[in-house]
PDB file of C-alpha atoms in Angstrom:
ATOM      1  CA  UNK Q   1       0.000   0.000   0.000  1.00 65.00           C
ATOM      2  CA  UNK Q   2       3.220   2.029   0.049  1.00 70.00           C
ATOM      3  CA  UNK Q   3       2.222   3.745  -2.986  1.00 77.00           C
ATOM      4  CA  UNK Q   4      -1.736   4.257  -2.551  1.00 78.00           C
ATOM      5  CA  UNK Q   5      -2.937   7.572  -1.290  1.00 80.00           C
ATOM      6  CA  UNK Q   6      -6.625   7.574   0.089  1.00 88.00           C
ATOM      7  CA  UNK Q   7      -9.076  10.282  -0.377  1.00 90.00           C
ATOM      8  CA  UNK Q   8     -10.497   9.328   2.901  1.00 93.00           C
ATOM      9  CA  UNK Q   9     -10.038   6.501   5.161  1.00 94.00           C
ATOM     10  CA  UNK Q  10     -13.301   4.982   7.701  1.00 96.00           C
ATOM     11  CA  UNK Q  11     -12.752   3.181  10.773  1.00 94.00           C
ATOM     12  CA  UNK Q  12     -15.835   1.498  12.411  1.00 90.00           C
ATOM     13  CA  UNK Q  13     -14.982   0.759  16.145  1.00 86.00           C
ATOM     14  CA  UNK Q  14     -12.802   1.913  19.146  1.00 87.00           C
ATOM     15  CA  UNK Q  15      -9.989  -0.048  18.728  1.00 87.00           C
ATOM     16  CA  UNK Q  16     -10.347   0.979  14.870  1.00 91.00           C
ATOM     17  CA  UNK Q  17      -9.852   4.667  15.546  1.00 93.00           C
ATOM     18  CA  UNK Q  18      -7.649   4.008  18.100  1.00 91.00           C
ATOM     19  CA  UNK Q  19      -5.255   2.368  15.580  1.00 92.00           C
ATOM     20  CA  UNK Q  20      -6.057   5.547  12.701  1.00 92.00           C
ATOM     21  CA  UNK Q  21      -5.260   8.175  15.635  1.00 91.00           C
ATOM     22  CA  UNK Q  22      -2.394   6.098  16.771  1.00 90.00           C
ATOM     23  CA  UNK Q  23      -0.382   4.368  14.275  1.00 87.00           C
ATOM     24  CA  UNK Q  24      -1.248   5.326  10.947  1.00 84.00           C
ATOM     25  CA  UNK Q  25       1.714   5.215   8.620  1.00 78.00           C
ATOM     26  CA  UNK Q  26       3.302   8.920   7.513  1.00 77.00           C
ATOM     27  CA  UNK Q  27       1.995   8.557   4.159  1.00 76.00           C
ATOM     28  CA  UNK Q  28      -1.959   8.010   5.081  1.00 80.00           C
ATOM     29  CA  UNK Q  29      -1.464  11.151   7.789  1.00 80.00           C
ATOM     30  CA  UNK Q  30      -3.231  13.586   4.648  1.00 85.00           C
ATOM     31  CA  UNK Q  31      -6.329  11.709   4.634  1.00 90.00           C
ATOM     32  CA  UNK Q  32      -9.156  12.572   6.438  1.00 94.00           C
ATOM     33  CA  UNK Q  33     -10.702   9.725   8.764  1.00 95.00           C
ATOM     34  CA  UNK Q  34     -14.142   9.283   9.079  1.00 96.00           C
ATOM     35  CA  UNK Q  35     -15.643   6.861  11.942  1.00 95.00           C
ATOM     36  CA  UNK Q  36     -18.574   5.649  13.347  1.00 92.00           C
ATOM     37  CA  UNK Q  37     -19.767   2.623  15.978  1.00 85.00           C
ATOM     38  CA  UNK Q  38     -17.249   4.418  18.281  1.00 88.00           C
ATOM     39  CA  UNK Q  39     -18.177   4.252  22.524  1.00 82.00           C
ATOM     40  CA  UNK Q  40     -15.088   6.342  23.633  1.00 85.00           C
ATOM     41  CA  UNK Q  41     -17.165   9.589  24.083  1.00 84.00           C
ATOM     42  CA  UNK Q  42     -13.587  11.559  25.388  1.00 87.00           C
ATOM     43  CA  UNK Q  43     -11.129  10.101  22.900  1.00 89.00           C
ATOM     44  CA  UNK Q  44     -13.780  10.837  19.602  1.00 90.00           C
ATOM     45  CA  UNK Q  45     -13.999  14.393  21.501  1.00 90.00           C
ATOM     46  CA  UNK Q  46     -10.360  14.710  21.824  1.00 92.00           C
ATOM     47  CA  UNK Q  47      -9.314  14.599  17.894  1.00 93.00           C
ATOM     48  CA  UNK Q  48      -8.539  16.505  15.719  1.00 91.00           C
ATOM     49  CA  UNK Q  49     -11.506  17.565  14.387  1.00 91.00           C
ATOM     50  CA  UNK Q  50      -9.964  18.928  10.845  1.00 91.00           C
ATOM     51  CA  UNK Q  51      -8.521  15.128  10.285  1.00 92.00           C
ATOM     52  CA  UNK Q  52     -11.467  13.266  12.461  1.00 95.00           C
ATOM     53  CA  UNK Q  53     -15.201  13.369  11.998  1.00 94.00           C
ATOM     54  CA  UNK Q  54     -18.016  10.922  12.232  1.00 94.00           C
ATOM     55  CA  UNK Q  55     -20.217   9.323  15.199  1.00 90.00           C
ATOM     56  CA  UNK Q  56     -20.282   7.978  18.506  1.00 88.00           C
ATOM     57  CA  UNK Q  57     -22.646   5.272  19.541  1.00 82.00           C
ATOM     58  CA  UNK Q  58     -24.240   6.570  22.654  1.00 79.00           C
ATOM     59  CA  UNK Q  59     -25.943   3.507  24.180  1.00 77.00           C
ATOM     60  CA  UNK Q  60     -28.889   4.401  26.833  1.00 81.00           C
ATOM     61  CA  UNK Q  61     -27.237   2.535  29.590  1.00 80.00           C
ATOM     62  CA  UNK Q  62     -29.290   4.493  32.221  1.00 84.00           C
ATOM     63  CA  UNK Q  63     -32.654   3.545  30.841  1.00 85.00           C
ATOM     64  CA  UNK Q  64     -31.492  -0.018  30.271  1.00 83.00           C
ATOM     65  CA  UNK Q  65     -30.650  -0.236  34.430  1.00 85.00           C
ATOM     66  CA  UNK Q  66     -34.003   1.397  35.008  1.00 87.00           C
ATOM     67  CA  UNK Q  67     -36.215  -0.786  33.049  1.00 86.00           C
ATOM     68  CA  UNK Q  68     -34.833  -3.439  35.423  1.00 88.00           C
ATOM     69  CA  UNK Q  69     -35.408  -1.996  38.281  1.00 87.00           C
ATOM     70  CA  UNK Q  70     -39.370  -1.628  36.532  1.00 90.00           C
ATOM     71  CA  UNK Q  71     -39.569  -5.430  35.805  1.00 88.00           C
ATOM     72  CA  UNK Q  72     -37.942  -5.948  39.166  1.00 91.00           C
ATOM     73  CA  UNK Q  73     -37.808  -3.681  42.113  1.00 89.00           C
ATOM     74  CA  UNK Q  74     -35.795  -6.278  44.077  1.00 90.00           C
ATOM     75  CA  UNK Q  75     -33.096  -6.545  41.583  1.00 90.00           C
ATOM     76  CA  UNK Q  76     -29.625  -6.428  43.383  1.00 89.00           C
ATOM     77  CA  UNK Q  77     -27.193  -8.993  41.625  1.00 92.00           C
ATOM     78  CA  UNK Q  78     -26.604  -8.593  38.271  1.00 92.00           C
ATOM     79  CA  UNK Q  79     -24.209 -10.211  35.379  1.00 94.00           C
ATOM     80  CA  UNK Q  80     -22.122  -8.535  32.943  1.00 93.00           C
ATOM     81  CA  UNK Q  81     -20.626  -9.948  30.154  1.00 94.00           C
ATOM     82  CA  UNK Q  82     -18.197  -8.886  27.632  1.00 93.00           C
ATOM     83  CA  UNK Q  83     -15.449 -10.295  24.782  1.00 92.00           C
ATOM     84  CA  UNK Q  84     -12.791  -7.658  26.351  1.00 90.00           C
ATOM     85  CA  UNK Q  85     -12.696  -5.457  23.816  1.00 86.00           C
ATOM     86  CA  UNK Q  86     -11.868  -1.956  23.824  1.00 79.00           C
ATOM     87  CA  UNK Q  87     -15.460  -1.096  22.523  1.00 81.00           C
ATOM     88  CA  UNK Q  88     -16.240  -2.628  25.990  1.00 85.00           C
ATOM     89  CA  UNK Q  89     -13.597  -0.751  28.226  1.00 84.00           C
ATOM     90  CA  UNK Q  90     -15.626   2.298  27.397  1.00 81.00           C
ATOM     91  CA  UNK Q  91     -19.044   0.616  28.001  1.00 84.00           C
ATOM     92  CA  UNK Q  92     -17.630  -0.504  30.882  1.00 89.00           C
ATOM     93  CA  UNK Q  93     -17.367   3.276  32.096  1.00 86.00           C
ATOM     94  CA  UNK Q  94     -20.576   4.678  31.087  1.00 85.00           C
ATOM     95  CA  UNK Q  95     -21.819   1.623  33.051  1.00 89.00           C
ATOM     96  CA  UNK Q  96     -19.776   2.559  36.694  1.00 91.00           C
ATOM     97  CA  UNK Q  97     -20.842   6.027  36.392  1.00 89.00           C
ATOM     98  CA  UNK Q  98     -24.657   4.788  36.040  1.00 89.00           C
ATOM     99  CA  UNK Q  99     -24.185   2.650  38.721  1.00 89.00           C
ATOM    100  CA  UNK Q 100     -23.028   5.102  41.419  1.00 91.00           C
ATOM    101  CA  UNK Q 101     -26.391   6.340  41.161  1.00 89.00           C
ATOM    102  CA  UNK Q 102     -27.746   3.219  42.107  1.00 87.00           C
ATOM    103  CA  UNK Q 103     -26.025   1.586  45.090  1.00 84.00           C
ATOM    104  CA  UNK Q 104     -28.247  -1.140  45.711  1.00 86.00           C
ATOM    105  CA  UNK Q 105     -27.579  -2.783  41.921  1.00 88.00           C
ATOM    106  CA  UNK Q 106     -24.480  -4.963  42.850  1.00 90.00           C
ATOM    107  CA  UNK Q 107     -22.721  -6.162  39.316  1.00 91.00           C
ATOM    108  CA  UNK Q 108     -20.196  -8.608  38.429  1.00 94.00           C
ATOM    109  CA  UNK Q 109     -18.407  -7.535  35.476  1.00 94.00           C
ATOM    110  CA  UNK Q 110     -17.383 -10.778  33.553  1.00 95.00           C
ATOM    111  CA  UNK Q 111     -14.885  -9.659  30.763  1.00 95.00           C
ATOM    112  CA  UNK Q 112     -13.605 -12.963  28.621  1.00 96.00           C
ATOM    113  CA  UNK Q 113     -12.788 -13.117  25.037  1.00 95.00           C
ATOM    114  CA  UNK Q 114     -12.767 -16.964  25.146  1.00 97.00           C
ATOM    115  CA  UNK Q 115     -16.161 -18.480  24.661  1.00 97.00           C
ATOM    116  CA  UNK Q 116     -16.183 -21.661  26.870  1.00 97.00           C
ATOM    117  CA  UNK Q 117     -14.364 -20.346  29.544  1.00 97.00           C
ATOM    118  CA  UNK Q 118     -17.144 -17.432  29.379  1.00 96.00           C
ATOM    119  CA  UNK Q 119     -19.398 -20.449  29.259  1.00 97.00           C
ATOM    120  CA  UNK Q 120     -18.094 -22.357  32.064  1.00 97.00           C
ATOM    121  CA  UNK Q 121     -18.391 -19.250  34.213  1.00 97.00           C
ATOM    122  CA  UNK Q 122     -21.733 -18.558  33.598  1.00 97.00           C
ATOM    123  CA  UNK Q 123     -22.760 -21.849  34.577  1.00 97.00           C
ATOM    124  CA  UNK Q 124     -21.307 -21.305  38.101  1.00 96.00           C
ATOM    125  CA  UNK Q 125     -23.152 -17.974  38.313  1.00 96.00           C
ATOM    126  CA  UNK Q 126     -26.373 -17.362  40.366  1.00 94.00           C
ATOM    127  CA  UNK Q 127     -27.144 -14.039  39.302  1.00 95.00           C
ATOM    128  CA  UNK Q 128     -30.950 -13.666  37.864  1.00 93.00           C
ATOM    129  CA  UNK Q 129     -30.121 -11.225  35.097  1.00 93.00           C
ATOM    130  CA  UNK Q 130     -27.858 -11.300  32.699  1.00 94.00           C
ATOM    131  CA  UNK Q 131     -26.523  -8.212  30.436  1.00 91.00           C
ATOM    132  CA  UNK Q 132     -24.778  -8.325  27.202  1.00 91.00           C
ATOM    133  CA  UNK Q 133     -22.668  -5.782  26.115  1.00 87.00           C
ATOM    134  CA  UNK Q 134     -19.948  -6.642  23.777  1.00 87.00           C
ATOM    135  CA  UNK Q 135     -20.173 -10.292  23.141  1.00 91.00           C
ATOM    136  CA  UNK Q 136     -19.512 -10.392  18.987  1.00 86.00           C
ATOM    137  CA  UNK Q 137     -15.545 -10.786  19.370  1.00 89.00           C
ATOM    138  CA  UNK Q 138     -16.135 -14.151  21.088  1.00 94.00           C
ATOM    139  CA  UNK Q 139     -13.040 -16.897  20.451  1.00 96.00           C
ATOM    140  CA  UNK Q 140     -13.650 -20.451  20.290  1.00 96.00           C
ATOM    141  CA  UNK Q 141     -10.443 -22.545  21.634  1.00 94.00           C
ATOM    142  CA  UNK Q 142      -9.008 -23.047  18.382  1.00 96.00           C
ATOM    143  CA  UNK Q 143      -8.875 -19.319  19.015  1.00 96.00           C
ATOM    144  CA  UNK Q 144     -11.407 -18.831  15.510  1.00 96.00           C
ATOM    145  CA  UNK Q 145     -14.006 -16.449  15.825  1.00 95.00           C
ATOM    146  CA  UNK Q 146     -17.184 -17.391  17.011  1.00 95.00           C
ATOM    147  CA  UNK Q 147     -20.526 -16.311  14.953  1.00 94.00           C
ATOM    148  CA  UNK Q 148     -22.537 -14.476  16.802  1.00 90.00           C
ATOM    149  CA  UNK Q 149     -25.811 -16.344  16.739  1.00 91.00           C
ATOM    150  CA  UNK Q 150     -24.058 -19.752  17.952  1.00 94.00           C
ATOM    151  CA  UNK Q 151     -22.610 -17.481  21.096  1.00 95.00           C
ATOM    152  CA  UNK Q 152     -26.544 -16.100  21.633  1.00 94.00           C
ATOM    153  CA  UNK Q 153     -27.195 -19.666  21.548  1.00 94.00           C
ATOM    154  CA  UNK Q 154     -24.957 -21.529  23.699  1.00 96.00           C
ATOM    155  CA  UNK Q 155     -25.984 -18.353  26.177  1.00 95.00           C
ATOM    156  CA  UNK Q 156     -29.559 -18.637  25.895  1.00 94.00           C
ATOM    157  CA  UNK Q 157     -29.321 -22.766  26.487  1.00 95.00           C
ATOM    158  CA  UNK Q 158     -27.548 -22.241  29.721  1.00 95.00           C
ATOM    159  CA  UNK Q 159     -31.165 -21.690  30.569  1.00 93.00           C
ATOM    160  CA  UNK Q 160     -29.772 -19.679  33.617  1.00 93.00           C
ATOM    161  CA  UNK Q 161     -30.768 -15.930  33.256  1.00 94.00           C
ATOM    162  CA  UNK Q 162     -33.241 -13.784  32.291  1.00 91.00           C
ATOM    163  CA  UNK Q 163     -31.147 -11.879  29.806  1.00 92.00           C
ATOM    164  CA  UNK Q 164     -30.999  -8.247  29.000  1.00 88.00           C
ATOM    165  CA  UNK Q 165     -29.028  -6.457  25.729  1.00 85.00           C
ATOM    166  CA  UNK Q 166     -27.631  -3.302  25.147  1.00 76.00           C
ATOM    167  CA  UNK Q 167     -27.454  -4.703  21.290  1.00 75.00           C
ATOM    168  CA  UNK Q 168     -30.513  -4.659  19.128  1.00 71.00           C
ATOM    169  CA  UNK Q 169     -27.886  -6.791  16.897  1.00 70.00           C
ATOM    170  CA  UNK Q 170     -28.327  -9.458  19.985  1.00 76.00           C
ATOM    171  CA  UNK Q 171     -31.981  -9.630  20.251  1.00 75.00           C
ATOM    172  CA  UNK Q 172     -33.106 -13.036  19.108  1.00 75.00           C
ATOM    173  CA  UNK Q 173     -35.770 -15.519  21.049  1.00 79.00           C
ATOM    174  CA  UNK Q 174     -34.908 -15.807  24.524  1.00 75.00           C
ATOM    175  CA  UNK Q 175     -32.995 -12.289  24.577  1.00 69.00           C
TER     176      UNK Q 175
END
């Protein structure tokens, strides 16, 4: 690519703009970067906005927290998963902040890129709810990505939790 000059490059995730902020090579540095599907509020905000534009993904974290507390007034424990991605990390934040306003709501914060150990986890849980976050960067052992749908499914058959998603992307029966 030594010799190919972009009008424009796009970068759809955290760790994507991370890397176009970070370590793009001298000879990309003229082209403008566009993103979107971004959570890190402050580093989007801290670009350069003459070389960085596009949109965050502001996900309603608060309302998601208080519709369970409307289904459930007694809700206390609560799961968390995640693949540990960096998409997470800043879900992860927005999340605390939330959750200082709402001492009761105790959460475990379960933050695994390997499927079955994410699977083998879960089944020791005894948490009522589960909440998805980031959960599309799953690895099986033969460290291969995992589809999607087969990690909704092997989560769903655990048969465990009554499961909550910050994803309309995850929102299949039993979700």
């Amino acid at each position: 690519y030594e010799n190919f000059a972009p009008s424009l490059i796009y970068v759809t995730d955290d760790a994507a703009l991370n890397f176009a902020a970070s370590y793009l090579p001298d000879y990309l540095q003229s082209a403008p970067v566009i993103f979107s599907g971004v959570n890190n509020y402050e580093m989007a905000n801290a670009l350069d906005a003459k070389k960085f534009v596009g949109v965050v993904e502001k996900k309603d974290i608060a309302s998601n927290i208080d519709l369970l507390n409307i289904l459930d007034e007694n809700v206390r424990d609560v799961l968390v998963i995640s693949d540990a991605s960096a998409t997470y990390d800043s879900i992860k934040r927005e999340l605390q902040k939330v959750l200082k306003t709402r001492p009761k709501m105790k959460v475990k914060f379960i933050e695994e890129k390997y499927l079955e150990p994410m699977l083998t986890e879960l089944k020791q849980r005894s948490e009522k709810y589960l909440i998805l976050t980031t959960i599309d960067g799953m690895i099986s052992a033969e460290d291969r990505s995992v589809e999607l749908s087969e990690v909704l499914k092997k989560i769903i058959a655990l048969k465990k939790f009554i499961i909550i998603s910050m994803e309309d992307a995850f929102l299949s029966d039993g979700i």
